[in-house]
Short mmCIF file of C-alpha atoms in Angstrom, two decimals:
data_model
loop_
_atom_site.label_atom_id
_atom_site.label_comp_id
_atom_site.label_asym_id
_atom_site.label_seq_id
_atom_site.Cartn_x
_atom_site.Cartn_y
_atom_site.Cartn_z
CA ASP A 736 0.00 0.00 0.00
CA VAL A 737 1.04 3.56 -0.65
CA LYS A 738 2.02 5.37 2.46
CA VAL A 739 2.19 9.12 2.82
CA THR A 740 3.57 10.21 6.16
CA GLN A 741 3.28 13.67 7.61
CA SER A 742 5.78 14.34 10.35
CA SER A 743 3.52 16.12 12.82
CA ARG A 744 -0.17 15.51 13.48
CA TYR A 745 -0.61 18.52 15.76
CA LEU A 746 1.49 21.67 16.07
CA VAL A 747 1.08 24.85 18.07
CA LYS A 748 3.19 27.83 17.01
CA ARG A 749 3.34 31.52 17.78
CA THR A 750 2.82 34.35 15.34
CA GLY A 751 6.00 35.11 13.44
CA GLU A 752 7.60 31.70 13.93
CA LYS A 753 8.98 29.74 11.00
CA VAL A 754 7.10 26.47 10.53
CA PHE A 755 8.15 23.37 8.62
CA LEU A 756 5.68 20.67 7.67
CA GLU A 757 7.29 17.54 6.32
CA CYS A 758 5.80 14.90 4.07
CA VAL A 759 7.33 11.64 2.87
CA GLN A 760 5.90 9.10 0.43
CA ASP A 761 7.20 5.61 -0.19
CA MET A 762 5.84 4.79 -3.66
CA ASP A 763 8.26 6.66 -5.89
CA HIS A 764 5.52 9.04 -7.02
CA GLU A 765 6.53 11.92 -9.25
CA ASN A 766 3.85 14.34 -8.10
CA MET A 767 3.33 15.70 -4.61
CA PHE A 768 0.87 18.26 -3.29
CA TRP A 769 0.09 20.41 -0.29
CA TYR A 770 -3.52 21.27 0.42
CA ARG A 771 -5.11 23.35 3.11
CA GLN A 772 -8.49 22.33 4.51
CA ASP A 773 -10.85 24.74 6.28
CA PRO A 774 -14.48 24.22 7.29
CA GLY A 775 -16.86 25.23 4.52
CA LEU A 776 -14.03 25.84 2.05
CA GLY A 777 -13.04 22.27 1.25
CA LEU A 778 -9.51 21.57 0.08
CA ARG A 779 -7.49 24.32 -1.51
CA LEU A 780 -4.22 23.66 -3.30
CA ILE A 781 -1.23 25.58 -1.95
CA TYR A 782 1.66 24.20 -4.01
CA PHE A 783 2.50 21.12 -5.98
CA SER A 784 5.63 19.53 -7.37
CA TYR A 785 5.89 17.33 -10.45
CA ASP A 786 9.58 16.50 -10.10
CA VAL A 787 12.55 17.00 -7.82
CA LYS A 788 13.35 20.70 -7.42
CA MET A 789 10.31 21.59 -9.53
CA LYS A 790 7.33 23.34 -8.03
CA GLU A 791 4.26 25.24 -9.10
CA LYS A 792 1.92 27.53 -7.27
CA GLY A 793 -1.54 26.33 -6.55
CA ASP A 794 -4.57 28.44 -5.80
CA ILE A 795 -3.46 29.97 -2.49
CA PRO A 796 0.37 30.14 -2.39
CA GLU A 797 0.67 33.45 -0.55
CA GLY A 798 2.53 33.12 2.73
CA TYR A 799 3.90 29.68 1.89
CA SER A 800 6.91 28.17 0.18
CA VAL A 801 7.92 24.59 -0.54
CA SER A 802 11.01 22.49 -0.98
CA ARG A 803 11.55 19.24 -2.81
CA GLU A 804 15.18 18.17 -2.69
CA LYS A 805 14.45 14.46 -2.90
CA LYS A 806 11.73 12.64 -4.79
CA GLU A 807 10.13 11.16 -1.69
CA ARG A 808 10.04 14.31 0.42
CA PHE A 809 8.01 17.49 0.02
CA SER A 810 8.13 20.20 2.65
CA LEU A 811 5.79 23.11 3.25
CA ILE A 812 7.31 26.19 4.86
CA LEU A 813 5.59 29.06 6.57
CA GLU A 814 8.27 31.74 6.76
CA SER A 815 6.40 33.81 9.34
CA ALA A 816 3.31 32.14 10.67
CA SER A 817 0.15 34.17 11.10
CA THR A 818 -3.10 33.37 12.88
CA ASN A 819 -4.97 33.08 9.57
CA GLN A 820 -2.76 30.11 8.73
CA THR A 821 -4.34 28.08 11.50
CA SER A 822 -5.70 25.14 9.56
CA MET A 823 -5.46 21.47 8.64
CA TYR A 824 -2.70 20.79 6.13
CA LEU A 825 -2.87 17.72 3.93
CA CYS A 826 -0.05 16.29 1.87
CA ALA A 827 -0.75 14.00 -1.08
CA SER A 828 1.13 12.18 -3.78
CA LYS A 829 0.32 10.49 -7.05
CA SER A 830 1.90 8.83 -10.04
CA PHE A 831 0.82 9.64 -13.56
CA LEU A 832 -2.77 9.60 -14.76
CA PRO A 833 -5.53 8.62 -13.95
CA GLY A 834 -4.71 11.02 -11.18
CA GLU A 835 -5.68 9.31 -7.97
CA LEU A 836 -4.21 11.11 -4.96
CA PHE A 837 -2.94 9.35 -1.87
CA PHE A 838 -3.21 11.43 1.28
CA GLY A 839 -1.37 11.63 4.54
CA GLU A 840 -3.18 11.83 7.88
CA GLY A 841 -2.95 15.60 8.01
CA SER A 842 -1.17 18.15 10.21
CA ARG A 843 -3.36 20.39 12.30
CA LEU A 844 -1.55 23.69 12.85
CA THR A 845 -2.63 26.26 15.40
CA VAL A 846 -0.96 29.67 15.31
CA LEU A 847 -1.42 31.74 18.46
CA ALA B 1110 -10.51 25.00 -16.26
CA GLN B 1111 -12.47 22.68 -14.04
CA SER B 1112 -14.75 22.98 -11.06
CA VAL B 1113 -16.90 20.88 -8.76
CA THR B 1114 -20.15 21.69 -7.02
CA GLN B 1115 -21.43 19.50 -4.23
CA LEU B 1116 -25.08 20.15 -3.52
CA GLY B 1117 -25.74 20.19 0.19
CA SER B 1118 -23.03 20.81 2.73
CA HIS B 1119 -24.82 18.55 5.22
CA VAL B 1120 -26.96 15.50 4.54
CA SER B 1121 -28.71 13.57 7.28
CA VAL B 1122 -30.20 10.09 6.81
CA SER B 1123 -31.55 7.34 9.01
CA GLU B 1124 -29.68 4.08 9.39
CA GLY B 1125 -30.83 1.75 6.61
CA ALA B 1126 -31.98 4.56 4.35
CA LEU B 1127 -30.65 5.42 0.91
CA VAL B 1128 -27.62 7.69 0.80
CA LEU B 1129 -27.44 10.15 -2.12
CA LEU B 1130 -24.66 12.73 -2.26
CA ARG B 1131 -24.75 15.01 -5.28
CA CYS B 1132 -21.81 16.20 -7.35
CA ASN B 1133 -21.79 18.26 -10.54
CA TYR B 1134 -18.62 19.15 -12.39
CA SER B 1135 -17.37 21.25 -15.22
CA SER B 1136 -14.37 20.39 -17.31
CA SER B 1137 -13.16 21.53 -20.70
CA VAL B 1138 -11.77 18.07 -21.44
CA PRO B 1139 -13.03 14.55 -20.67
CA PRO B 1140 -12.89 14.32 -16.90
CA TYR B 1141 -11.59 11.85 -14.41
CA LEU B 1142 -13.86 11.88 -11.37
CA PHE B 1143 -13.31 10.78 -7.80
CA TRP B 1144 -15.10 10.45 -4.50
CA TYR B 1145 -13.08 10.60 -1.30
CA VAL B 1146 -14.18 10.05 2.30
CA GLN B 1147 -12.69 11.68 5.37
CA TYR B 1148 -13.29 10.40 8.88
CA PRO B 1149 -12.66 12.78 11.80
CA ASN B 1150 -9.04 13.80 12.25
CA GLN B 1151 -7.87 11.67 9.35
CA GLY B 1152 -6.71 12.20 5.80
CA LEU B 1153 -8.80 11.50 2.73
CA GLN B 1154 -9.37 7.97 1.50
CA LEU B 1155 -10.42 7.08 -2.04
CA LEU B 1156 -13.92 5.60 -2.28
CA LEU B 1157 -14.14 5.19 -6.04
CA LYS B 1158 -13.08 6.71 -9.33
CA TYR B 1159 -14.22 7.05 -12.91
CA THR B 1160 -11.64 7.31 -15.66
CA THR B 1161 -13.01 5.71 -18.82
CA GLY B 1162 -15.29 2.81 -19.72
CA ALA B 1163 -18.25 1.72 -17.63
CA THR B 1164 -20.14 4.70 -16.33
CA LEU B 1165 -21.40 2.95 -13.19
CA VAL B 1166 -18.51 2.64 -10.82
CA LYS B 1167 -18.45 0.57 -7.66
CA GLY B 1168 -16.28 1.43 -4.72
CA ILE B 1169 -15.50 0.38 -1.21
CA ASN B 1170 -18.02 0.02 1.62
CA GLY B 1171 -20.96 -0.55 -0.75
CA PHE B 1172 -20.83 2.86 -2.43
CA GLU B 1173 -21.26 3.44 -6.12
CA ALA B 1174 -21.46 6.41 -8.47
CA GLU B 1175 -22.68 6.95 -12.00
CA PHE B 1176 -20.99 9.23 -14.51
CA LYS B 1177 -23.62 11.07 -16.56
CA LYS B 1178 -21.97 13.17 -19.20
CA SER B 1179 -25.18 14.80 -20.40
CA GLU B 1180 -25.92 15.99 -16.87
CA THR B 1181 -22.26 16.64 -15.93
CA SER B 1182 -22.94 14.71 -12.75
CA PHE B 1183 -21.25 12.05 -10.66
CA HIS B 1184 -23.59 11.39 -7.74
CA LEU B 1185 -22.62 8.99 -4.97
CA THR B 1186 -25.13 6.46 -3.67
CA LYS B 1187 -25.42 3.65 -1.17
CA PRO B 1188 -28.62 1.63 -0.82
CA SER B 1189 -28.55 1.31 2.95
CA ALA B 1190 -26.72 3.67 5.30
CA HIS B 1191 -24.73 2.36 8.22
CA MET B 1192 -23.64 4.30 11.28
CA SER B 1193 -20.03 3.85 10.21
CA ASP B 1194 -20.73 5.84 7.02
CA ALA B 1195 -20.88 9.07 9.01
CA ALA B 1196 -18.04 11.17 7.60
CA GLU B 1197 -17.30 13.99 5.20
CA TYR B 1198 -17.36 13.19 1.50
CA PHE B 1199 -15.52 15.04 -1.23
CA CYS B 1200 -16.03 14.92 -4.97
CA ALA B 1201 -13.05 15.79 -7.17
CA VAL B 1202 -12.29 16.22 -10.86
CA THR B 1203 -9.21 16.31 -13.03
CA GLY B 1204 -8.95 16.48 -16.77
CA GLY B 1205 -6.50 15.44 -19.41
CA SER B 1206 -2.89 15.97 -18.50
CA ASN B 1207 -3.76 18.40 -15.77
CA TYR B 1208 -1.79 17.51 -12.65
CA LYS B 1209 -4.29 18.98 -10.28
CA LEU B 1210 -7.42 17.61 -8.72
CA THR B 1211 -10.08 20.18 -8.00
CA PHE B 1212 -12.22 19.35 -4.98
CA GLY B 1213 -15.74 20.27 -4.03
CA LYS B 1214 -16.36 21.84 -0.64
CA GLY B 1215 -17.50 18.58 0.87
CA THR B 1216 -20.72 17.09 2.20
CA LEU B 1217 -20.98 16.03 5.81
CA LEU B 1218 -23.06 12.87 6.13
CA THR B 1219 -24.81 12.21 9.42
CA VAL B 1220 -26.46 8.84 10.04
CA ASN B 1221 -29.18 8.74 12.68
CA PRO B 1222 -30.02 5.56 14.58
#
């Protein structure tokens, strides 16, 4: 089975702190994604990567950056956390089409 | 461009009743369509998917969905709800070589005893 592992299930950070969310997949997938999930808004794509060192902005990239130095690892970085970034963050990976995503368990971030 | 509309943010059914969760999509190319389920404090799990071929797709836990191109719909059904079906359900679409899945806003299913 595909496994997508997110390093932290729950984090509490203070405004202005730098936050790293790590994601690792074990199926040699080319594509990896970071989504943000908020009540009533569904899942919104922050960034995705289709290859090592390659990245593209999603629908809501402001305030975030990403890093993909190795194929299996995709990191989401909040350079200076703000309270409006309190949310559930979901990492996902997939191979080529037909496009099924495999999700991690999620990281619930609270920014105080 | 692609989009998904899930009709009804909250659906409540009695145990044993029919479950019907509605999803309409738009896509400029032939779509691939998905239903995911999310249990509390967990990630999303694939229920079923339509890519090509048979338009009636069966998934896990007794769910199925039918792709209707003329109606641009992909509604999710289950003949008899079980308490364990209580969760949030997301419909998603992707098209062609597009890397991205676009998700609906989700429908929370409540099952009453």
